[in-house]
Coordinates of N, CA and C in Angstrom, one line a residue:
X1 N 163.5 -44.9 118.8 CA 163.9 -46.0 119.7 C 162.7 -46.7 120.3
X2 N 161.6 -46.2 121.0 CA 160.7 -46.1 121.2 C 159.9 -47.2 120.3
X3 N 159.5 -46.6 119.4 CA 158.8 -47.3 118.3 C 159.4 -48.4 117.7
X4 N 160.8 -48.3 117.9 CA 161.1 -50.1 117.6 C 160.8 -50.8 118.6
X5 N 161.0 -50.7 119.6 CA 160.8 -51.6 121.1 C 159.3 -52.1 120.8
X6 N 158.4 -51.0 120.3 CA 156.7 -52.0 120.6 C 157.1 -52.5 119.2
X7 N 157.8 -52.1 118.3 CA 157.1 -53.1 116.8 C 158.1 -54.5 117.5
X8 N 158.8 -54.1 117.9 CA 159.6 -55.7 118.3 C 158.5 -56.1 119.9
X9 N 158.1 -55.5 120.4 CA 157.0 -56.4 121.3 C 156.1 -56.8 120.4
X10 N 155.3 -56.1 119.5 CA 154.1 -56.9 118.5 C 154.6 -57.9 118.1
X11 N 155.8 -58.2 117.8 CA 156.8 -59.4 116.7 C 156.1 -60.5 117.4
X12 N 156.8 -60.4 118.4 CA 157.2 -61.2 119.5 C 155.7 -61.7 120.0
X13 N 154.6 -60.9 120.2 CA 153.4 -61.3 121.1 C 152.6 -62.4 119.6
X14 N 152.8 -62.1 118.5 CA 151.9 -62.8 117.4 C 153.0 -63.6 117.0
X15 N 154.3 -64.0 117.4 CA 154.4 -65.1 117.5 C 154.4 -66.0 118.5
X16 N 154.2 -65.6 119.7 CA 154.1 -66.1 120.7 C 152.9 -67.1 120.7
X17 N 151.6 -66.6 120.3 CA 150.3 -67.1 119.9 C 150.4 -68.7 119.2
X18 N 149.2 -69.1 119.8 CA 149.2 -70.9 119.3 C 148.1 -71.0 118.4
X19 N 148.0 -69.6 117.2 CA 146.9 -70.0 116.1 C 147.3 -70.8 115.2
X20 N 148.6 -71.2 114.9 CA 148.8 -72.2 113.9 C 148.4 -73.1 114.6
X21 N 148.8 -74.0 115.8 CA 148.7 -74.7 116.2 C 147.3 -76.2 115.6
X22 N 146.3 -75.3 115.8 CA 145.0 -75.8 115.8 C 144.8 -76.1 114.0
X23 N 145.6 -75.6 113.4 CA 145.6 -76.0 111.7 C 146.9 -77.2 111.8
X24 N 148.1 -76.7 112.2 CA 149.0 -78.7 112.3 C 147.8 -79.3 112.5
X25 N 147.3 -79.5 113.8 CA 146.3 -80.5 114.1 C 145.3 -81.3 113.1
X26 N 145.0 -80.1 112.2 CA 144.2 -80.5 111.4 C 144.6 -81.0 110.1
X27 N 145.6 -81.0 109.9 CA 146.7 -81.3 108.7 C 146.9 -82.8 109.2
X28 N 147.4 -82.8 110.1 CA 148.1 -84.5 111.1 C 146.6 -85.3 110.9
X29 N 145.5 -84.7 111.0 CA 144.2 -85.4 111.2 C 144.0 -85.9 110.0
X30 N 144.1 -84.9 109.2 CA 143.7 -85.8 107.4 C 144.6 -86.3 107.0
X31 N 145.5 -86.3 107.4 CA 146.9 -87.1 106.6 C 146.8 -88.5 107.3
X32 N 146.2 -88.7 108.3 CA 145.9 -90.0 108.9 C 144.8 -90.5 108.5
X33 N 143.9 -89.5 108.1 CA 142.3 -90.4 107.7 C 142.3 -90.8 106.2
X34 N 143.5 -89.8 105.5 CA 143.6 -90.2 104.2 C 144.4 -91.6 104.2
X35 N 145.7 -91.6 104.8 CA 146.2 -93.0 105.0 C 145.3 -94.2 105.3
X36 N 144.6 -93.7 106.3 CA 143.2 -95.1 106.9 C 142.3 -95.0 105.9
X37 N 141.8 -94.3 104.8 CA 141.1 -94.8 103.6 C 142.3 -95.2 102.6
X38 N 143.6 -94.9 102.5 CA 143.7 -95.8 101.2 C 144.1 -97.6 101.8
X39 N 144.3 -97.5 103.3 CA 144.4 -98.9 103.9 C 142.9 -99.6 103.5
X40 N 141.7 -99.0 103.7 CA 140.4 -99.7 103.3 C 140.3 -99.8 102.2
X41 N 140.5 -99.4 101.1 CA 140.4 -98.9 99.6 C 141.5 -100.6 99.1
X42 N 142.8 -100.8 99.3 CA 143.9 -101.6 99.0 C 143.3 -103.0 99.9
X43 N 142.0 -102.9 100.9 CA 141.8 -104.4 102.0 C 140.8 -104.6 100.8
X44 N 139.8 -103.4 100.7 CA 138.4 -103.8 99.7 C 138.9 -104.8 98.1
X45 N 139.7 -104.3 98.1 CA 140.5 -104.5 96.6 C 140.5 -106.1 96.2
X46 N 140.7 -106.6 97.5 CA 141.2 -108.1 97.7 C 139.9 -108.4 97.6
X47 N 140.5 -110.1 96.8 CA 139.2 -111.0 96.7 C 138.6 -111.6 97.4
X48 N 139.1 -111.8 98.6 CA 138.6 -112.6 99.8 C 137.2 -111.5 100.7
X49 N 137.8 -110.5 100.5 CA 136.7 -109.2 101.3 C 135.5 -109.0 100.1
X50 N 135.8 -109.0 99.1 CA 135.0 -109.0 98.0 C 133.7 -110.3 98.3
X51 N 134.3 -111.5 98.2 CA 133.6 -112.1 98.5 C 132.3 -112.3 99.9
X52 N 133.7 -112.0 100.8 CA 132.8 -111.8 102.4 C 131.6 -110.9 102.2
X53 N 132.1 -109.3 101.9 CA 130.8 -108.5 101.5 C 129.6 -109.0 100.4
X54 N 130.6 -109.8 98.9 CA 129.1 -110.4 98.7 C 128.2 -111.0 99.0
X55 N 128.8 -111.9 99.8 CA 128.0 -113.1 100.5 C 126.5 -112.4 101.8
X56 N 127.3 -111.4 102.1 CA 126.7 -110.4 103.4 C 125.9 -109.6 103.0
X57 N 125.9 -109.2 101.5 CA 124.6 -108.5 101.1 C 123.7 -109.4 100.1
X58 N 124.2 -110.3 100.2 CA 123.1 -111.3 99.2 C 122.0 -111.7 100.8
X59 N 123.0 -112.5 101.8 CA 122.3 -112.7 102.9 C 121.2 -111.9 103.0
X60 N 121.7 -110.9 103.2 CA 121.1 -109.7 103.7 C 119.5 -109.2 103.0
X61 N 119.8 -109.5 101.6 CA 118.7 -108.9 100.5 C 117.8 -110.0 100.6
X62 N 118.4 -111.7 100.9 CA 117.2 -112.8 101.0 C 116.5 -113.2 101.8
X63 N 117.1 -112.6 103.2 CA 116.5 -112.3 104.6 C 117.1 -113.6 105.1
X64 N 117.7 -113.8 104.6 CA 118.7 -115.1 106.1 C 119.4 -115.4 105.4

């Protein structure tokens, strides 16, 4: 009897613990930064940004 009581306290204390916690976090983080690059990837795509950027590295390469 004894010995179940602490293996059912062990259960209980390493679930109790917030080590997943800090991996959700990290999961929610790329799943947002992956979303926020395929938003840049689908704006780049478009011809109007295409242009703006070429226009801004030609500038850029002829010095004004």
């Amino acid at each position: 009897m004894d010995h179940t009581v602490e293996k059912v306290r062990g259960v209980l204390q390493r679930l109790r613990g917030d080590r997943g916690a800090a991996t959700a976090e990290y999961a929610i983080t790329i799943l947002a930064a992956v979303g926020f690059a395929g938003l840049l990837v689908a704006l780049l795509k478009g011809d109007e940004v295409k242009a703006i950027l070429s226009d801004l590295v030609h500038r850029a390469l002829s010095g004004g």
